[in-house]
Coordinates of C-alpha atoms and ligand atoms in Angstrom, one line a residue:
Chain A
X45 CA 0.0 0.0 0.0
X46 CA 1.5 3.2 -0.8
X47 CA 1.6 6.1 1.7
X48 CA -0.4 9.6 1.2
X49 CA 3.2 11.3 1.4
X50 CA 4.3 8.4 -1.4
X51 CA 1.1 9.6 -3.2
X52 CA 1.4 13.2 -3.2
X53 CA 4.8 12.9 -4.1
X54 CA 4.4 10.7 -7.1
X55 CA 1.3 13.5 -8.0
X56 CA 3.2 15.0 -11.2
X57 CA 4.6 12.1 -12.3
X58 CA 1.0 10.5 -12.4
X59 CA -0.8 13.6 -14.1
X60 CA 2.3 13.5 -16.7
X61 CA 1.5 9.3 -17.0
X62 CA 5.2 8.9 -16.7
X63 CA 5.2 6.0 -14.1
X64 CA 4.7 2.2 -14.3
X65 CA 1.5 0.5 -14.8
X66 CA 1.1 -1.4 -11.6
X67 CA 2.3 2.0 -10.1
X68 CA -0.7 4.0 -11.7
X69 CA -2.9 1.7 -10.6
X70 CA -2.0 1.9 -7.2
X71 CA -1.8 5.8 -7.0
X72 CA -5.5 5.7 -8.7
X73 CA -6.8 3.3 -6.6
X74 CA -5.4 5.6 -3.1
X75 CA -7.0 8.6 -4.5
X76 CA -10.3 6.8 -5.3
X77 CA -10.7 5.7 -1.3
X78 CA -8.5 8.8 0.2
X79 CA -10.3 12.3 -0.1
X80 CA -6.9 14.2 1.1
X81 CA -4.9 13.0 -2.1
X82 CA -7.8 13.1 -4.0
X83 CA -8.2 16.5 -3.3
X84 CA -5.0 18.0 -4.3
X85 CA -5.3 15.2 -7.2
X86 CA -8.2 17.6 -9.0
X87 CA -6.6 20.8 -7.7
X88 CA -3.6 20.1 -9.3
X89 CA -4.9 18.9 -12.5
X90 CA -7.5 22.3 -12.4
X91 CA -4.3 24.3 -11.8
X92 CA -2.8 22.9 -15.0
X93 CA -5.8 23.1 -16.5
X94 CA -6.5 26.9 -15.6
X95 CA -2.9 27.4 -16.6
X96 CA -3.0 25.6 -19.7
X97 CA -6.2 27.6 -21.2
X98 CA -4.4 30.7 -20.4
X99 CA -1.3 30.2 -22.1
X100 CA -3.5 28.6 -25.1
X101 CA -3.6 31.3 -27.3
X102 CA -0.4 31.9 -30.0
X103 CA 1.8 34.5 -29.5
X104 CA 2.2 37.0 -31.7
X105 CA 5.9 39.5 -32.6
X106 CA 4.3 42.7 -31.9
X107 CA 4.4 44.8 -35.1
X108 CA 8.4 46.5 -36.4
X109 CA 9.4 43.4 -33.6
X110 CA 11.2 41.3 -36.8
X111 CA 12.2 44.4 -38.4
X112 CA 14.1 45.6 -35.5
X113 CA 15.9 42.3 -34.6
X114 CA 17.2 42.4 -38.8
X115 CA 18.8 45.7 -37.6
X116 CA 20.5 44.5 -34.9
X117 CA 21.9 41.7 -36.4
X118 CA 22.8 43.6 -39.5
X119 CA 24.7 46.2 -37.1
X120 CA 26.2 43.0 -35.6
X121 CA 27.3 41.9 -38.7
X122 CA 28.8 45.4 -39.7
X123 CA 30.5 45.4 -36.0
X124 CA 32.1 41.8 -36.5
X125 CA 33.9 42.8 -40.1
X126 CA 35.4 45.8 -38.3
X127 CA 33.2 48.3 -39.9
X128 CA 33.2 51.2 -37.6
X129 CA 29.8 51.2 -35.5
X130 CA 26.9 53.2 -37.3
X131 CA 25.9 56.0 -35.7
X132 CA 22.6 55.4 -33.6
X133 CA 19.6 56.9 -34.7
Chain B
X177 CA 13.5 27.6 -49.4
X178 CA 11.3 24.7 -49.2
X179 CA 12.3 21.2 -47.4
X180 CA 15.9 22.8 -46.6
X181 CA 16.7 21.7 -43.3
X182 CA 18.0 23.0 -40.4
X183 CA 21.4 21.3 -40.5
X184 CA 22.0 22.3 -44.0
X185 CA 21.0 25.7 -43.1
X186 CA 23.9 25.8 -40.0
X187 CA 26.3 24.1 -42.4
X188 CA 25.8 27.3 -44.6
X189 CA 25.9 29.9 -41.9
X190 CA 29.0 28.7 -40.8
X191 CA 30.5 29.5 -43.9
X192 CA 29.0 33.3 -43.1
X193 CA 26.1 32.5 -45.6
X194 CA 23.9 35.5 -44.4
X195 CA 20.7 34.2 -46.3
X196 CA 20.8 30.5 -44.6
X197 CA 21.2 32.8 -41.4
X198 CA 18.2 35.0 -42.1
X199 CA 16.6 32.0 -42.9
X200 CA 16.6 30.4 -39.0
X201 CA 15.5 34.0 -37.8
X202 CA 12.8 33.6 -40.1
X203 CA 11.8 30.2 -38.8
X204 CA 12.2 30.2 -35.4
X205 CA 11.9 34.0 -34.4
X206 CA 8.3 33.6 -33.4
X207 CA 8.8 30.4 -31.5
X208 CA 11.9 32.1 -29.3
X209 CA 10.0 35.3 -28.9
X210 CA 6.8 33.4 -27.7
X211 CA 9.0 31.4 -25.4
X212 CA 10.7 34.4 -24.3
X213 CA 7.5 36.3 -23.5
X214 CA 6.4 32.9 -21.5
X215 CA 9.3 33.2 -19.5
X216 CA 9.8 36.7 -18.9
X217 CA 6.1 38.4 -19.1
X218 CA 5.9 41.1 -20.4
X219 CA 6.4 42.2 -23.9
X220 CA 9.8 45.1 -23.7
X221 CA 11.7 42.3 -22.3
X222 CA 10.3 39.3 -24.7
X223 CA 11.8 41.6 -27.3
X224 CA 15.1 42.4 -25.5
X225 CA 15.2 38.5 -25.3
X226 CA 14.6 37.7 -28.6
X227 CA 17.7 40.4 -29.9
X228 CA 19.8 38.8 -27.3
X229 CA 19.3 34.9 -28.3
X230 CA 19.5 35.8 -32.4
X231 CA 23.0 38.0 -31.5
X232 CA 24.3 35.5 -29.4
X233 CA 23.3 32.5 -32.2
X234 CA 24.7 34.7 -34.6
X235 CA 28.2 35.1 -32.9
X236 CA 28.2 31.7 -31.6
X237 CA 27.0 29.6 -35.3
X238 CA 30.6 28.7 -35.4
X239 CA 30.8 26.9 -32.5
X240 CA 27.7 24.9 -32.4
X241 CA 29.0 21.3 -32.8
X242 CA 25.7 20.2 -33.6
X243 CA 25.4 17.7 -30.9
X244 CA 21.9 19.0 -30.3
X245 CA 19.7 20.1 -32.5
X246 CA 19.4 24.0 -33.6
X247 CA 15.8 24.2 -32.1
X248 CA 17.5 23.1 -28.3
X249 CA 20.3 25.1 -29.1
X250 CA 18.5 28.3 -29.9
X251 CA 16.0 27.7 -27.1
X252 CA 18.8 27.2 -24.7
X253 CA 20.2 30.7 -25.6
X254 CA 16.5 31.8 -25.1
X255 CA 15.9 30.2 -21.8
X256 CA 19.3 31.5 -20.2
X257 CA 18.7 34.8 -22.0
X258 CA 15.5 35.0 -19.9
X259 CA 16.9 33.3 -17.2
X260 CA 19.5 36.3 -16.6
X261 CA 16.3 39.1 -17.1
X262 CA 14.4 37.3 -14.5
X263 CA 16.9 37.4 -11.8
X264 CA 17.0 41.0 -12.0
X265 CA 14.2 41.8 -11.8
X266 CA 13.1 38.9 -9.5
X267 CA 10.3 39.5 -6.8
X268 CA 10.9 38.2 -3.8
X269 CA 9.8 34.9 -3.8
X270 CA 8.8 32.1 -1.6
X271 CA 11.4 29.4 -0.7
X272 CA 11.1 26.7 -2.4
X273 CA 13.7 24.4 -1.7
X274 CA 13.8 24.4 1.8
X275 CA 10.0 24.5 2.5
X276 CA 8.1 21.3 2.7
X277 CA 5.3 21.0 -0.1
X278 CA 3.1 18.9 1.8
X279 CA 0.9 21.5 3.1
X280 CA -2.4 19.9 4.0
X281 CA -5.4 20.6 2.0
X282 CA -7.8 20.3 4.7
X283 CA -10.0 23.2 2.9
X284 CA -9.9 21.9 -0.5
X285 CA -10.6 18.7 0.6
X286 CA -14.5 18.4 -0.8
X287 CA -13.3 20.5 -4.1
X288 CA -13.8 19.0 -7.2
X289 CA -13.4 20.6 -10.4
X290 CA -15.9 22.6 -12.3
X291 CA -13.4 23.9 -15.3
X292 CA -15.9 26.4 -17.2
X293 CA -16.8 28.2 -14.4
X294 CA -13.3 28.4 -13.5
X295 CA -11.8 29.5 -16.7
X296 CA -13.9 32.7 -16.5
X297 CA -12.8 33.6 -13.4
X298 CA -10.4 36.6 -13.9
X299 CA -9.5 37.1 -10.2
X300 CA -8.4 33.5 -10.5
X301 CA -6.4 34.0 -13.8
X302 CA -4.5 37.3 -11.8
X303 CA -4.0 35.0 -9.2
X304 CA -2.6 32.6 -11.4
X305 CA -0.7 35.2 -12.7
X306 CA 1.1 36.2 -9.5
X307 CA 1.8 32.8 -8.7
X308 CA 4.2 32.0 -11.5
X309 CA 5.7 34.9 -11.2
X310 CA 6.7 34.7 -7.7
X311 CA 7.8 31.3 -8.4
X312 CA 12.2 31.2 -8.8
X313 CA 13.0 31.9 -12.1
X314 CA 14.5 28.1 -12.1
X315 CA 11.2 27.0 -11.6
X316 CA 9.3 29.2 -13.7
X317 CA 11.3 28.3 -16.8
X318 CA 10.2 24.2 -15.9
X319 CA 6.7 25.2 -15.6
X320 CA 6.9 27.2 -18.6
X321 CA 8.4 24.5 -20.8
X322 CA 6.4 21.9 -19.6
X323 CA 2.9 22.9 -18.9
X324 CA 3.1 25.6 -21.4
X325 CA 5.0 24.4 -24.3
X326 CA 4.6 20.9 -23.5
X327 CA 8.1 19.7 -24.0
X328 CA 9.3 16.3 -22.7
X329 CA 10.9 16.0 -19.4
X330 CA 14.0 15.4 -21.9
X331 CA 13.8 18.0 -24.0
X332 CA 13.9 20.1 -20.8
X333 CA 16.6 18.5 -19.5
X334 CA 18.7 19.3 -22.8
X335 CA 17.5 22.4 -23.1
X336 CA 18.3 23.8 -19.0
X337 CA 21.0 21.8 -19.3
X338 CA 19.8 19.8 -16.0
X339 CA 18.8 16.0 -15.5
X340 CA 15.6 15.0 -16.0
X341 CA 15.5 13.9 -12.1
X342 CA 15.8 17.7 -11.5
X343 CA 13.3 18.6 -13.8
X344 CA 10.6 16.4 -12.4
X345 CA 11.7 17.5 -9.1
X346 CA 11.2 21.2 -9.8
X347 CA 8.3 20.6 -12.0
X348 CA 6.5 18.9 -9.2
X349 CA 7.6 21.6 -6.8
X350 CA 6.4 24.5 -9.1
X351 CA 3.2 22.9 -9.8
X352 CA 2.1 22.5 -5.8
X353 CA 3.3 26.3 -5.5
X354 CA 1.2 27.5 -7.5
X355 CA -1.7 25.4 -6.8
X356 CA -1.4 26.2 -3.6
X357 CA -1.5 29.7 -4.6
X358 CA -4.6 28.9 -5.9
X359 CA -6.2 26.6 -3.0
X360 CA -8.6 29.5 -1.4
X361 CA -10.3 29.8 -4.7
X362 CA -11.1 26.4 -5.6
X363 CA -12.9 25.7 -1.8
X364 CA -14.9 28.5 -2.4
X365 CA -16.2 26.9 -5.6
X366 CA -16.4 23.6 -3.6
X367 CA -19.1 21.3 -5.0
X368 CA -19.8 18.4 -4.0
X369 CA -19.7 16.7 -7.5
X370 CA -17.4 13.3 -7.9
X371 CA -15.9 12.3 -11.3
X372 CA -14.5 9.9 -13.1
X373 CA -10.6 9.6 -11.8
X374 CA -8.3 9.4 -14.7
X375 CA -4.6 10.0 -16.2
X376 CA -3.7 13.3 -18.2
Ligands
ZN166 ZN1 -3.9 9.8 0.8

């Protein structure tokens, strides 16, 4: 039988299905009879969840974002072939 | 420049072939800058990010052995790019390594998830929010590249140059933070509804 401190240890590794079988079966079957682990079982997974949804949408490069990194690196590239640096505008 | 590949592309730009060069900004600018603004949170600094990792890859093409892909290897740059940001500007943040995890959850004990409700919840979001961010930037970049990008535990590894014990460790760690964070919300949401126990 595995120990609430075993289980809430082994939390992540469950939620991320990285563990052994027998060892996923156990975990389930100590949350499913232990309302302690099964508690911060579902807050955990709503956590991920919550955090999950709010990271969901695709960034986007704010606009002049690309054009200004092509200037620095072209100003980088001047620098490294010993041009003297451009004056900043 | 279809079906070129990244390799071929480094091979080039090692031999100061500006175009193969552009040509990995081009593909992977959006991914580092969306990475970047994961990591550091706000947009100034996303962009100060994203200049750094390209000048850095730029100045350091020669030297990549290839051992690792270019998509590690640029992220890599990213994450210790952001990595250095955070630290200056860090909040002061809970100890993590000392403190034990295991706080009880006597209040959350009846909670069970109702995720529509929750998602709307803005105070929760801010709250959310405030948790990452007072999270150690060593943790926050785990969370971020897990739970966000949804890398592997090995990819991570390769990527913060740490073993994958570590980042299951400080994954694990950085997820009970910020849930407990988040505890006081989900009890006052509290129904008494049971479900289905399953694997994510
Ligand atoms: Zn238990």
């Amino acid at each position: 039988m595995l120990t609430c401190k075993e289980v809430l240890d082994s939390l992540s590794d469950y939620l991320d299905a990285d563990m052994k079988e027998e060892l996923i079966s156990e975990v389930k079957r100590h949350i499913g009879s232990c309302s302690d682990c099964r508690a911060e079982f579902d807050t955990l997974t709503m956590t991920l969840k919550l955090y999950k949804h709010e990271h969901a949408e695709p960034t986007v490069m704010p606009v002049g974002c690309h054009d200004r990194l092509v200037k620095v690196l072209e100003l980088e590239k001047l620098r490294s072939k010993g041009a003297p640096p451009p004056k900043m505008v | 420049m279809p079906a070129v590949t990244d390799e071929e592309l480094v091979r080039k730009s090692k031999e100061d072939d500006e175009r193969a060069f552009g040509e990995l900004v081009s593909r992977y600018e959006s991914k580092v800058y969306s990475l970047a603004l994961r990591m550091v949170r706000n947009p100034e600094d996303a962009e100060d990010v994203l200049q750094d990792t390209f000048l850095r890859a730029y100045r350091g093409i020669k030297s990549f052995q290839g051992a690792s892909t270019f998509s590690t290897w640029i992220y890599r740059i990213t994450a210790n790019s952001a990595l250095m940001r955070l630290r200056k500007k860090q909040l002061p943040t809970v100890s993590i390594d000392n403190a034990d995890e295991r706080e009880t959850p006597v209040n959350i004990a009846d909670w069970s998830p109702t995720p529509d409700e929750q998602l709307l919840n803005q105070e929760l979001q801010h709250e959310m929010e405030e948790a990452i961010r007072s999270l150690p930037a060593e943790f926050q970049q785990v969370f971020v590249l897990r739970d966000i990008e949804e890398m592997s535990n090995a990819e991570v590894a390769e990527i913060l140059d740490l073993s994958v014990a570590a980042v299951k460790s400080r994954l694990h760690r950085a997820r009970l933070k910020v849930r407990n964070r988040l505890a006081g919300y989900f009890s006052e949401s509290a129904k008494p509804k049971r479900r289905a126990m399953g694997v994510h």
